[in-house]
Amino acid sequence: MSVVNDSVLFLVLRRMRAPLIVMILIYAVSIFGLVLIPGVDASGEPTAPMSFFDAFYFISYTASTIGFGEIPNAFSYGQRFWVTACIYLTVIGWTYSILSILNLLKDDGLQRALATGRFHRKVKNLSEPFCIICGVGETGSLICTTLDQVQMRFVVLDTRPEPLQELELGDYLADVPALNADAQIPGILLLAGLRHSHCKAVLAVTNSDEANLAIAMNVRLLNPGIPVIARAEHAATAANMDSFGTNFVVDPYALYARRLALAMRSPPSYQLVEWLTRVPGTPIPELHKPPTGKWIVCGYGHFGRAIVQHLDTMGLHDDVRIIDPRPTNPDDHLSIVSAGTEASPLIDAGIKNAVGLVAASDNDINNLSIAITARELNPDLFIVMRQSSSANSMLFEAFDANLTMITTQTVAHACLSYLTTPMLSRFIREIEKQPAAWAESLIKALTPICAGCVPFVWTTRINRVKTPALAQALHNVDCPVSVAALMTSNRDRRETLKLLPLMLERAGQIILRPAPDLPLHNGDKIIWTGTREAWNEQKLTASYGNALNYVLTGKSSTGSWLGKYLNG
């Protein structure tokens, strides 16, 4: 902090150096003149000039326009002439100084220094767990909104002022420390609280793979104990991040390709994953059933390659056709060199007999053109589109493809899942192993709880810090506590909270959909889904003995003597 204060002071002194020198010279010349010019007494006889103190006193209140009117003696004509000149001279000096101060207040350097100081003070005073978000574009904004909903603090860094201005206008529950700075600079990350005791994670979600790589590397070297979640849109960048131990690398294209393959194998499983990974409170996505058969992939970049790879693993190698404007090596697939925006290359690829098309180029307008032309040629086609910019959302919504891969949302959902509920990634892997009937039964149980909106997902860790009342109750072996205790309302124990246990982890072993009568143990970790109200009520039950005692016994008690007296 002293470095920030020193920079502000140095900047002020440097910008005000000339005005200060001018004012000092004006005061010195004015005082020196009054000390040299003789005065006059009441009878008109010459007297000695003013003393230095009297001259300084007179110039001080005259130059500052206070004008007390108090003088030791009447002035001589010489003194009056000199004072007149001094008045005009000091007015010019003060005008110059005031204008310099106004220019200083508008100085970009000073504003940055002051903003940095305010930012550092806010970060230093944080007393709750927080994460550092590097990049607050479309992905970062979505992450900020969701973290605010789950009551997790965050600090924001971005090189562009516009997203930060939009952030200031956002309706967030808590104040958001934000700084217009480059997170690739190690000192900026330290200023953002990288070594703060409450810093829990760093998210590198800028639009630049190079920047995200630099941020991940800086965090790994400056504070290896802090988890790093980084976005990487190129396989080489992802491999580089993995090589030095980045905790979670989000490759949106590989991730979505895996989800598309899951949707083809088991549509209910895909729907369940979508319900659990989207932003809570948003409308539930509808069920999609991508068909198996002949597929055409337009665009053989990173996304197209990932799609083709998963189609191959499903045994569809001979049914895949690739259209790309660049000469490629499509791994023995039939390929056509074209952008795919005209009808002829689509017809050559067999669009009329195809069951699905993936518009996977990096240009949104080209993807829309491909999809429109393909649908005219084959109205029954299942269309998957890649959307790179949310600015084109209205166009993609108007077209209404069967599935749309929005890059920013895919990255945001993956980051949030890992950050807020690390167990969710493991649960999703378990979903992929289960049959479709298992996912259908879970969706059926979850539907009345959701009420048409994406549910909240959270993790309960049973220990003395997170759940003090529950942890203490579990020490009593004569009175076991089951999962049902965390599913019961502490307002009316006859009611069940709107939530479901998804998975319990105990000593490295997992139990899917634990039964309500399963006894709990200290150290258990449970992942839940349900409403936010149920989550808050469950936290209250696990944290306060009176609420837990009512849930277990039906007896309402209070810790105060007055409450005990009133309850008999």
Coordinates of C-alpha atoms in Angstrom, one line a residue:
M1 CA 0.0 0.0 0.0
S2 CA 2.9 2.4 0.7
V3 CA 4.0 2.0 -2.9
V4 CA 0.5 3.1 -4.1
N5 CA 0.5 6.1 -1.7
D6 CA 4.0 7.1 -2.7
S7 CA 3.1 7.0 -6.4
V8 CA 0.1 9.3 -5.8
L9 CA 2.2 11.8 -3.8
F10 CA 5.0 11.7 -6.4
L11 CA 2.4 12.4 -9.2
V12 CA 0.8 15.3 -7.3
L13 CA 4.2 16.9 -6.5
R14 CA 5.4 16.4 -10.1
R15 CA 2.3 17.9 -11.7
M16 CA 2.1 20.8 -9.2
R17 CA 5.9 21.6 -9.2
A18 CA 5.6 24.6 -11.6
P19 CA 2.5 26.2 -9.8
L20 CA 4.2 25.8 -6.4
I21 CA 7.4 27.4 -7.7
V22 CA 5.4 30.3 -9.2
M23 CA 3.5 31.0 -6.0
I24 CA 6.6 30.8 -3.9
L25 CA 8.4 33.3 -6.2
I26 CA 5.4 35.7 -6.2
Y27 CA 5.1 35.7 -2.4
A28 CA 8.8 36.1 -2.0
V29 CA 9.1 39.0 -4.4
S30 CA 6.0 40.7 -2.9
I31 CA 7.3 40.4 0.7
F32 CA 10.8 41.4 -0.3
G33 CA 9.4 44.6 -1.9
L34 CA 7.4 45.6 1.2
V35 CA 10.5 45.1 3.3
L36 CA 12.6 47.5 1.1
I37 CA 10.0 50.3 0.4
P38 CA 9.9 52.9 3.3
G39 CA 6.5 53.8 4.8
V40 CA 5.0 57.1 6.1
D41 CA 3.6 58.1 9.5
A42 CA 0.5 60.1 10.3
S43 CA 2.3 63.4 10.0
G44 CA 3.7 62.5 6.6
E45 CA 7.2 61.8 7.7
P46 CA 9.1 58.8 6.2
T47 CA 9.3 55.7 8.4
A48 CA 11.1 52.4 8.3
P49 CA 9.8 49.7 5.9
M50 CA 7.7 46.8 7.2
S51 CA 9.3 44.0 9.1
F52 CA 9.4 40.6 7.4
F53 CA 6.6 39.3 9.7
D54 CA 4.3 42.3 9.0
A55 CA 5.0 42.0 5.3
F56 CA 4.3 38.2 5.3
Y57 CA 1.1 38.8 7.3
F58 CA -0.2 41.5 5.0
I59 CA 0.6 39.6 1.8
S60 CA -1.0 36.4 3.2
Y61 CA -4.4 37.8 3.8
T62 CA -4.2 40.1 0.8
A63 CA -3.1 37.5 -1.8
S64 CA -5.7 35.0 -0.5
T65 CA -8.5 37.7 -1.0
I66 CA -9.4 37.6 2.7
G67 CA -8.6 41.4 3.1
F68 CA -8.7 42.0 6.9
G69 CA -7.7 45.6 6.3
E70 CA -5.3 45.5 9.3
I71 CA -2.0 47.3 8.6
P72 CA 0.7 48.6 11.0
N73 CA 0.8 52.1 9.5
A74 CA -0.6 54.1 6.7
F75 CA 1.1 53.2 3.3
S76 CA 3.3 55.5 1.4
Y77 CA 2.7 56.0 -2.3
G78 CA 5.5 53.7 -3.1
Q79 CA 4.0 51.0 -0.9
R80 CA 0.6 51.5 -2.4
F81 CA 2.0 51.1 -5.9
W82 CA 3.9 48.0 -4.9
V83 CA 0.8 46.5 -3.2
T84 CA -1.3 47.2 -6.3
A85 CA 1.2 45.3 -8.4
C86 CA 1.3 42.5 -5.9
I87 CA -2.5 42.1 -5.9
Y88 CA -2.6 41.6 -9.7
L89 CA 0.4 39.4 -9.6
T90 CA -1.0 37.1 -6.9
V91 CA -4.4 36.9 -8.7
I92 CA -2.6 35.7 -11.8
G93 CA -0.5 33.2 -9.7
W94 CA -3.6 31.8 -7.9
T95 CA -5.5 31.5 -11.2
Y96 CA -2.7 29.5 -12.7
S97 CA -2.4 27.3 -9.6
I98 CA -6.2 26.6 -9.5
L99 CA -6.3 25.7 -13.2
S100 CA -3.3 23.4 -12.6
I101 CA -5.2 21.7 -9.8
L102 CA -8.3 21.2 -11.9
N103 CA -6.2 19.7 -14.7
L104 CA -4.5 17.5 -12.2
L105 CA -7.9 16.2 -11.0
K106 CA -8.6 15.2 -14.6
D107 CA -5.2 13.6 -15.1
D108 CA -5.4 9.9 -16.2
G109 CA -2.4 9.0 -14.3
L110 CA -3.7 10.4 -11.0
Q111 CA -7.1 8.8 -11.5
R112 CA -5.4 5.4 -12.1
A113 CA -3.3 5.8 -9.0
L114 CA -6.3 6.8 -6.9
A115 CA -8.3 3.9 -8.3
T116 CA -5.5 1.5 -7.6
G117 CA -5.3 2.8 -4.0
R118 CA -9.1 2.4 -3.5
F119 CA -9.0 -1.1 -5.1
H120 CA -6.1 -2.2 -2.8
R121 CA -7.9 -1.0 0.3
K122 CA -11.1 -2.8 -0.6
V123 CA -9.2 -6.1 -1.3
K124 CA -7.1 -5.7 1.9
N125 CA -10.3 -5.3 4.0
L126 CA -12.1 -8.4 2.5
S127 CA -12.9 -10.8 5.4
E128 CA -14.8 -13.4 3.4
P129 CA -13.5 -16.1 0.9
F130 CA -13.2 -14.6 -2.5
C131 CA -11.8 -15.4 -6.0
I132 CA -10.0 -13.3 -8.5
I133 CA -11.7 -13.1 -12.0
C134 CA -9.3 -12.0 -14.8
G135 CA -11.4 -10.8 -17.7
V136 CA -14.9 -9.6 -17.3
G137 CA -16.2 -10.0 -20.9
E138 CA -19.2 -12.1 -21.7
T139 CA -17.9 -15.1 -19.8
G140 CA -16.6 -13.1 -16.8
S141 CA -19.9 -11.2 -16.5
L142 CA -21.9 -14.4 -16.4
I143 CA -19.6 -15.8 -13.8
C144 CA -19.9 -12.6 -11.7
T145 CA -23.6 -12.7 -11.8
T146 CA -23.8 -16.4 -10.7
L147 CA -21.2 -16.0 -7.9
D148 CA -23.2 -13.1 -6.6
Q149 CA -26.3 -15.3 -6.5
V150 CA -24.5 -17.9 -4.4
Q151 CA -23.1 -15.2 -2.1
M152 CA -19.5 -15.6 -3.0
R153 CA -17.3 -12.5 -3.1
F154 CA -15.0 -11.8 -6.1
V155 CA -12.4 -9.4 -7.3
V156 CA -12.3 -8.3 -11.0
L157 CA -9.3 -7.4 -13.3
D158 CA -9.7 -6.3 -16.9
T159 CA -7.7 -4.3 -19.4
R160 CA -10.8 -2.6 -20.9
P161 CA -12.7 0.1 -19.0
E162 CA -16.0 -0.5 -20.6
P163 CA -16.8 -3.9 -19.0
L164 CA -15.8 -2.4 -15.6
Q165 CA -18.2 0.5 -16.1
E166 CA -21.0 -2.0 -16.8
L167 CA -19.9 -3.9 -13.7
E168 CA -20.4 -0.8 -11.6
L169 CA -23.9 -0.4 -12.9
G170 CA -24.7 -4.0 -12.1
D171 CA -27.2 -4.9 -9.3
Y172 CA -24.8 -6.9 -7.1
L173 CA -25.5 -7.8 -3.5
A174 CA -22.0 -6.9 -2.3
D175 CA -19.5 -4.3 -3.4
V176 CA -17.2 -5.6 -6.2
P177 CA -13.5 -4.4 -6.1
A178 CA -12.5 -3.9 -9.7
L179 CA -9.4 -2.5 -11.4
N180 CA -8.6 -1.6 -15.0
A181 CA -5.2 -3.3 -15.3
D182 CA -3.4 -6.2 -17.0
A183 CA -3.6 -9.4 -15.0
Q184 CA -0.6 -10.8 -16.8
I185 CA 1.6 -8.5 -14.7
P186 CA 2.6 -10.3 -11.5
G187 CA 2.3 -7.1 -9.3
I188 CA -1.3 -6.6 -10.4
L189 CA -2.2 -10.2 -9.3
L190 CA -0.6 -9.5 -5.9
L191 CA -2.4 -6.2 -5.6
A192 CA -5.7 -8.1 -6.3
G193 CA -5.1 -10.3 -3.3
L194 CA -3.3 -13.4 -4.7
R195 CA -1.5 -13.9 -1.4
H196 CA -4.5 -12.7 0.7
S197 CA -5.5 -15.3 3.4
H198 CA -9.1 -15.4 2.1
C199 CA -8.2 -15.8 -1.7
K200 CA -9.7 -19.2 -2.8
A201 CA -9.1 -19.3 -6.5
V202 CA -8.1 -17.4 -9.7
L203 CA -10.1 -17.6 -12.9
A204 CA -8.3 -16.7 -16.1
V205 CA -11.2 -16.3 -18.5
T206 CA -10.0 -13.6 -20.9
N207 CA -10.5 -13.9 -24.7
S208 CA -6.8 -14.5 -25.2
D209 CA -5.2 -17.9 -24.7
E210 CA -1.9 -16.2 -24.4
A211 CA -3.1 -14.0 -21.5
N212 CA -4.8 -16.9 -19.8
L213 CA -1.6 -18.9 -20.0
A214 CA 0.5 -16.1 -18.6
I215 CA -2.0 -15.6 -15.7
A216 CA -2.0 -19.3 -14.9
M217 CA 1.8 -19.4 -14.9
N218 CA 2.0 -16.4 -12.6
V219 CA -0.4 -17.9 -10.1
R220 CA 1.4 -21.2 -10.1
L221 CA 4.8 -19.5 -9.3
L222 CA 3.6 -16.7 -6.9
N223 CA 1.2 -18.8 -4.9
P224 CA 1.2 -22.5 -5.8
G225 CA -1.5 -23.3 -3.2
I226 CA -4.2 -21.3 -5.0
P227 CA -6.4 -23.3 -7.5
V228 CA -6.3 -21.9 -11.0
I229 CA -9.2 -22.2 -13.4
A230 CA -8.2 -21.2 -17.0
R231 CA -9.9 -21.0 -20.3
A232 CA -8.1 -22.4 -23.4
E233 CA -9.5 -22.5 -26.8
H234 CA -6.5 -24.2 -28.5
A235 CA -5.3 -27.7 -27.7
A236 CA -1.7 -26.6 -27.5
T237 CA -2.5 -24.0 -24.9
A238 CA -4.5 -26.5 -22.8
A239 CA -1.6 -29.0 -23.0
N240 CA 0.8 -26.2 -21.9
M241 CA -1.4 -25.3 -18.9
D242 CA -1.7 -29.0 -17.9
S243 CA 2.1 -29.4 -18.0
F244 CA 2.7 -27.0 -15.1
G245 CA -0.3 -28.1 -13.0
T246 CA -3.2 -25.8 -13.8
N247 CA -6.0 -27.2 -11.7
F248 CA -8.9 -27.0 -14.2
V249 CA -8.5 -26.2 -17.9
V250 CA -11.7 -25.4 -19.7
D251 CA -11.6 -26.3 -23.4
P252 CA -15.2 -25.3 -24.5
Y253 CA -15.1 -27.1 -27.8
A254 CA -13.9 -30.5 -26.4
L255 CA -16.3 -30.1 -23.6
Y256 CA -19.3 -29.5 -25.8
A257 CA -18.4 -32.2 -28.2
R258 CA -18.4 -34.7 -25.3
R259 CA -21.8 -33.4 -24.2
L260 CA -23.1 -33.8 -27.8
A261 CA -21.9 -37.3 -27.8
L262 CA -23.7 -37.9 -24.5
A263 CA -26.9 -36.4 -25.9
M264 CA -26.7 -38.9 -28.8
R265 CA -26.0 -41.9 -26.5
S266 CA -28.4 -40.9 -23.6
P267 CA -30.6 -37.8 -24.1
P268 CA -31.9 -37.9 -20.5
S269 CA -28.3 -37.9 -19.2
Y270 CA -27.5 -34.9 -21.3
Q271 CA -30.6 -33.1 -20.1
L272 CA -29.7 -33.8 -16.5
V273 CA -26.2 -32.5 -17.0
E274 CA -27.7 -29.3 -18.5
W275 CA -30.0 -28.8 -15.6
L276 CA -27.2 -29.1 -13.1
T277 CA -24.6 -26.9 -14.9
R278 CA -26.6 -24.0 -16.1
V279 CA -27.1 -20.7 -14.3
P280 CA -29.6 -21.2 -11.4
G281 CA -33.0 -19.6 -11.9
T282 CA -32.9 -19.6 -15.7
P283 CA -35.5 -21.6 -17.7
I284 CA -34.9 -25.3 -17.9
P285 CA -33.6 -26.4 -21.3
E286 CA -35.8 -28.7 -23.3
L287 CA -34.9 -32.3 -24.0
H288 CA -32.9 -32.9 -27.3
K289 CA -32.4 -36.2 -29.0
P290 CA -29.7 -35.9 -31.7
P291 CA -30.1 -38.8 -34.2
T292 CA -27.4 -41.2 -35.2
G293 CA -26.6 -41.6 -38.9
K294 CA -25.0 -39.4 -41.5
W295 CA -23.6 -36.1 -40.2
I296 CA -22.0 -33.1 -42.0
V297 CA -19.5 -31.0 -40.2
C298 CA -18.9 -27.5 -41.7
G299 CA -15.6 -26.1 -40.3
Y300 CA -12.7 -28.4 -39.4
G301 CA -11.1 -26.2 -36.7
H302 CA -10.7 -27.1 -33.1
F303 CA -14.5 -27.4 -32.5
G304 CA -15.1 -29.4 -35.7
R305 CA -12.2 -31.8 -35.0
A306 CA -13.6 -32.4 -31.5
I307 CA -17.0 -33.2 -32.9
V308 CA -15.6 -35.5 -35.5
Q309 CA -13.5 -37.3 -33.0
H310 CA -16.5 -38.1 -30.7
L311 CA -18.6 -39.1 -33.7
D312 CA -15.9 -41.6 -34.7
T313 CA -15.8 -43.1 -31.2
M314 CA -19.6 -43.8 -31.6
G315 CA -18.9 -45.8 -34.7
L316 CA -20.0 -43.1 -37.2
H317 CA -16.7 -42.7 -39.0
D318 CA -18.0 -43.7 -42.4
D319 CA -21.1 -41.5 -42.0
V320 CA -19.2 -38.2 -41.3
R321 CA -18.6 -35.7 -44.1
I322 CA -16.4 -32.6 -43.7
I323 CA -16.7 -29.2 -45.4
D324 CA -13.9 -26.7 -44.8
P325 CA -12.4 -23.9 -46.9
R326 CA -8.9 -24.9 -46.0
P327 CA -7.1 -28.0 -47.3
T328 CA -7.2 -30.3 -44.3
N329 CA -6.2 -33.8 -43.3
P330 CA -9.6 -35.1 -42.1
D331 CA -8.4 -38.5 -41.0
D332 CA -9.7 -40.5 -44.0
H333 CA -13.1 -38.8 -43.9
L334 CA -14.7 -37.6 -47.1
S335 CA -14.0 -33.8 -47.3
I336 CA -15.0 -31.0 -49.6
V337 CA -13.0 -27.7 -49.9
S338 CA -15.6 -25.0 -49.4
A339 CA -17.0 -22.7 -46.8
G340 CA -20.3 -24.5 -47.0
T341 CA -22.4 -21.4 -47.4
E342 CA -23.7 -22.3 -50.8
A343 CA -26.0 -25.2 -51.7
S344 CA -23.7 -27.1 -54.1
P345 CA -21.0 -28.3 -51.5
L346 CA -23.8 -29.3 -49.1
I347 CA -25.5 -31.3 -51.9
D348 CA -22.2 -32.9 -52.8
A349 CA -21.8 -33.9 -49.1
G350 CA -25.1 -35.6 -49.2
I351 CA -27.2 -33.1 -47.2
K352 CA -30.5 -34.6 -48.4
N353 CA -29.7 -37.9 -46.9
A354 CA -28.0 -36.6 -43.7
V355 CA -29.6 -36.6 -40.3
G356 CA -27.5 -33.9 -38.7
L357 CA -25.3 -30.9 -39.5
V358 CA -22.8 -29.0 -37.3
A359 CA -22.0 -25.4 -38.3
A360 CA -18.7 -25.2 -36.6
S361 CA -16.8 -22.3 -38.2
D362 CA -15.4 -19.4 -36.2
N363 CA -17.7 -16.9 -38.0
D364 CA -21.2 -16.5 -36.7
I365 CA -22.6 -15.1 -40.0
N366 CA -21.2 -18.0 -42.0
N367 CA -22.6 -20.5 -39.5
L368 CA -26.1 -18.9 -39.9
S369 CA -25.7 -18.9 -43.7
I370 CA -24.7 -22.6 -43.6
A371 CA -27.7 -23.5 -41.3
I372 CA -30.3 -21.6 -43.3
T373 CA -29.1 -23.2 -46.6
A374 CA -29.0 -26.6 -45.1
R375 CA -32.5 -26.3 -43.6
E376 CA -33.9 -25.3 -47.0
L377 CA -32.4 -28.4 -48.5
N378 CA -33.4 -30.7 -45.7
P379 CA -36.1 -29.4 -43.3
D380 CA -35.8 -32.5 -41.1
L381 CA -32.1 -31.9 -40.4
F382 CA -30.9 -31.8 -36.8
I383 CA -28.7 -28.7 -36.7
V384 CA -26.0 -27.9 -34.1
M385 CA -24.5 -24.4 -34.4
R386 CA -21.5 -22.6 -32.9
Q387 CA -22.1 -19.1 -31.6
S388 CA -19.0 -17.1 -30.8
S389 CA -20.5 -13.7 -29.8
S390 CA -23.5 -13.0 -27.6
A391 CA -24.1 -9.9 -29.7
N392 CA -25.6 -12.2 -32.4
S393 CA -28.0 -13.9 -29.9
M394 CA -31.1 -12.4 -31.6
L395 CA -30.1 -13.9 -34.9
F396 CA -29.5 -17.3 -33.5
E397 CA -32.7 -17.3 -31.5
A398 CA -34.6 -16.2 -34.7
F399 CA -33.1 -19.2 -36.6
D400 CA -33.9 -21.6 -33.7
A401 CA -31.4 -24.4 -34.2
N402 CA -31.8 -27.6 -32.3
L403 CA -28.7 -27.0 -30.3
T404 CA -26.5 -23.9 -30.1
M405 CA -23.0 -24.0 -28.6
I406 CA -22.4 -20.5 -27.1
T407 CA -18.7 -20.5 -26.3
T408 CA -18.9 -18.0 -23.5
Q409 CA -21.7 -19.8 -21.7
T410 CA -20.0 -23.1 -22.0
V411 CA -16.8 -21.8 -20.4
A412 CA -18.8 -20.0 -17.7
H413 CA -20.9 -23.0 -16.8
A414 CA -17.8 -25.2 -16.5
C415 CA -15.9 -22.7 -14.4
L416 CA -18.8 -22.2 -12.0
S417 CA -19.4 -25.9 -11.6
Y418 CA -15.7 -26.4 -10.6
L419 CA -15.6 -23.3 -8.4
T420 CA -18.8 -23.5 -6.5
T421 CA -19.3 -27.3 -6.4
P422 CA -16.1 -29.2 -7.1
M423 CA -18.0 -32.5 -6.5
L424 CA -20.2 -31.8 -9.5
S425 CA -17.5 -32.7 -12.0
R426 CA -17.2 -36.2 -10.4
F427 CA -21.0 -36.6 -10.3
I428 CA -21.2 -35.7 -14.0
R429 CA -18.7 -38.4 -14.8
E430 CA -20.9 -40.8 -12.9
I431 CA -23.9 -39.7 -14.8
E432 CA -22.1 -40.5 -18.1
K433 CA -21.7 -44.1 -16.8
Q434 CA -25.3 -44.6 -15.8
P435 CA -28.1 -45.9 -18.1
A436 CA -30.7 -43.6 -19.5
A437 CA -33.4 -45.0 -17.1
W438 CA -31.3 -43.9 -14.1
A439 CA -31.1 -40.3 -15.4
E440 CA -34.8 -40.3 -16.3
S441 CA -35.8 -41.3 -12.7
L442 CA -33.7 -38.5 -11.3
I443 CA -35.2 -36.0 -13.7
K444 CA -38.7 -37.2 -12.7
A445 CA -37.9 -36.6 -9.0
L446 CA -36.3 -33.2 -9.7
T447 CA -39.0 -31.8 -11.9
P448 CA -41.5 -30.8 -9.2
I449 CA -38.7 -29.2 -7.2
C450 CA -37.4 -27.1 -10.1
A451 CA -40.8 -25.5 -11.1
G452 CA -39.5 -24.8 -14.6
C453 CA -36.2 -23.2 -13.5
V454 CA -32.6 -24.5 -13.2
P455 CA -32.0 -25.6 -9.6
F456 CA -29.2 -24.5 -7.3
V457 CA -26.4 -27.0 -6.7
W458 CA -24.3 -27.0 -3.6
T459 CA -22.0 -29.2 -1.4
T460 CA -22.4 -29.8 2.3
R461 CA -19.2 -30.7 4.1
I462 CA -19.8 -32.2 7.6
N463 CA -17.2 -30.8 10.0
R464 CA -16.9 -28.5 13.0
V465 CA -16.3 -25.4 10.8
K466 CA -19.0 -25.8 8.1
T467 CA -21.7 -27.6 10.1
P468 CA -20.9 -27.2 13.8
A469 CA -24.3 -28.3 15.2
L470 CA -24.5 -31.4 13.0
A471 CA -20.8 -32.3 13.7
Q472 CA -21.4 -32.1 17.4
A473 CA -24.6 -34.2 17.2
L474 CA -22.8 -37.0 15.3
H475 CA -20.4 -37.5 18.2
N476 CA -23.4 -39.0 20.1
V477 CA -23.3 -42.6 18.9
D478 CA -26.5 -43.4 20.8
C479 CA -28.5 -41.0 18.6
P480 CA -27.5 -41.4 14.9
V481 CA -28.4 -38.7 12.5
S482 CA -29.5 -39.6 9.0
V483 CA -29.6 -37.8 5.6
A484 CA -33.3 -37.1 6.3
A485 CA -32.4 -34.6 9.0
L486 CA -30.9 -32.3 6.3
M487 CA -34.0 -32.8 4.1
T488 CA -36.5 -31.7 6.8
S489 CA -37.8 -28.2 7.3
N490 CA -36.8 -26.5 10.6
R491 CA -40.0 -24.5 10.5
D492 CA -42.3 -27.5 10.4
R493 CA -40.7 -30.9 10.7
R494 CA -43.7 -32.5 8.9
E495 CA -42.6 -30.8 5.7
T496 CA -39.7 -31.9 3.4
L497 CA -37.4 -29.3 1.9
K498 CA -37.4 -28.9 -1.9
L499 CA -34.1 -30.5 -2.5
L500 CA -32.5 -33.9 -3.4
P501 CA -29.2 -35.5 -2.4
L502 CA -27.3 -36.4 -5.5
M503 CA -24.1 -38.1 -4.2
L504 CA -22.4 -38.7 -0.9
E505 CA -18.6 -39.1 -0.7
R506 CA -17.2 -40.9 2.4
A507 CA -13.5 -41.8 2.7
G508 CA -13.0 -41.8 -1.1
Q509 CA -16.1 -43.9 -1.7
I510 CA -19.2 -42.6 -3.3
I511 CA -22.9 -43.3 -2.9
L512 CA -25.2 -42.1 -5.7
R513 CA -28.6 -40.8 -4.6
P514 CA -28.1 -41.7 -0.9
A515 CA -31.3 -42.8 0.8
P516 CA -32.9 -40.6 3.5
D517 CA -32.3 -43.2 6.2
L518 CA -28.6 -43.4 5.5
P519 CA -26.7 -42.5 8.7
L520 CA -24.3 -39.5 8.4
H521 CA -20.7 -39.5 9.6
N522 CA -18.3 -36.6 10.3
G523 CA -16.2 -35.9 7.2
D524 CA -19.0 -36.8 4.8
K525 CA -19.5 -34.6 1.7
I526 CA -22.9 -34.4 0.0
I527 CA -23.8 -32.7 -3.2
W528 CA -27.4 -31.4 -3.3
T529 CA -29.7 -29.8 -5.8
G530 CA -32.9 -27.8 -5.0
T531 CA -34.2 -24.3 -4.4
R532 CA -32.2 -21.5 -2.8
E533 CA -34.7 -21.3 0.1
A534 CA -34.1 -25.0 0.8
W535 CA -30.3 -24.5 0.7
N536 CA -30.5 -21.6 3.2
E537 CA -32.8 -23.5 5.6
Q538 CA -30.5 -26.6 5.4
K539 CA -27.5 -24.4 6.3
L540 CA -29.4 -23.1 9.4
T541 CA -30.3 -26.6 10.5
A542 CA -26.7 -27.9 10.2
S543 CA -25.2 -24.8 11.9
Y544 CA -27.5 -24.2 14.9
G545 CA -28.3 -26.7 17.7
N546 CA -31.8 -25.4 18.4
A547 CA -32.9 -25.9 14.8
L548 CA -31.3 -29.3 14.5
N549 CA -32.8 -30.4 17.8
Y550 CA -36.3 -29.5 16.6
V551 CA -35.8 -31.4 13.3
L552 CA -34.6 -34.5 15.3
T553 CA -36.9 -34.5 18.3
G554 CA -39.8 -32.1 17.5
K555 CA -38.9 -30.1 20.6
S556 CA -38.3 -26.4 20.1
S557 CA -35.8 -24.9 22.6
T558 CA -34.0 -21.7 23.1
G559 CA -30.7 -20.8 24.7
S560 CA -31.9 -17.7 26.5
W561 CA -33.3 -17.8 30.1
L562 CA -36.2 -15.7 29.0
G563 CA -37.1 -18.1 26.2
K564 CA -36.9 -21.1 28.6
Y565 CA -39.1 -19.3 31.1
L566 CA -41.7 -18.5 28.4
N567 CA -41.7 -22.0 27.1
G568 CA -42.4 -23.3 30.6

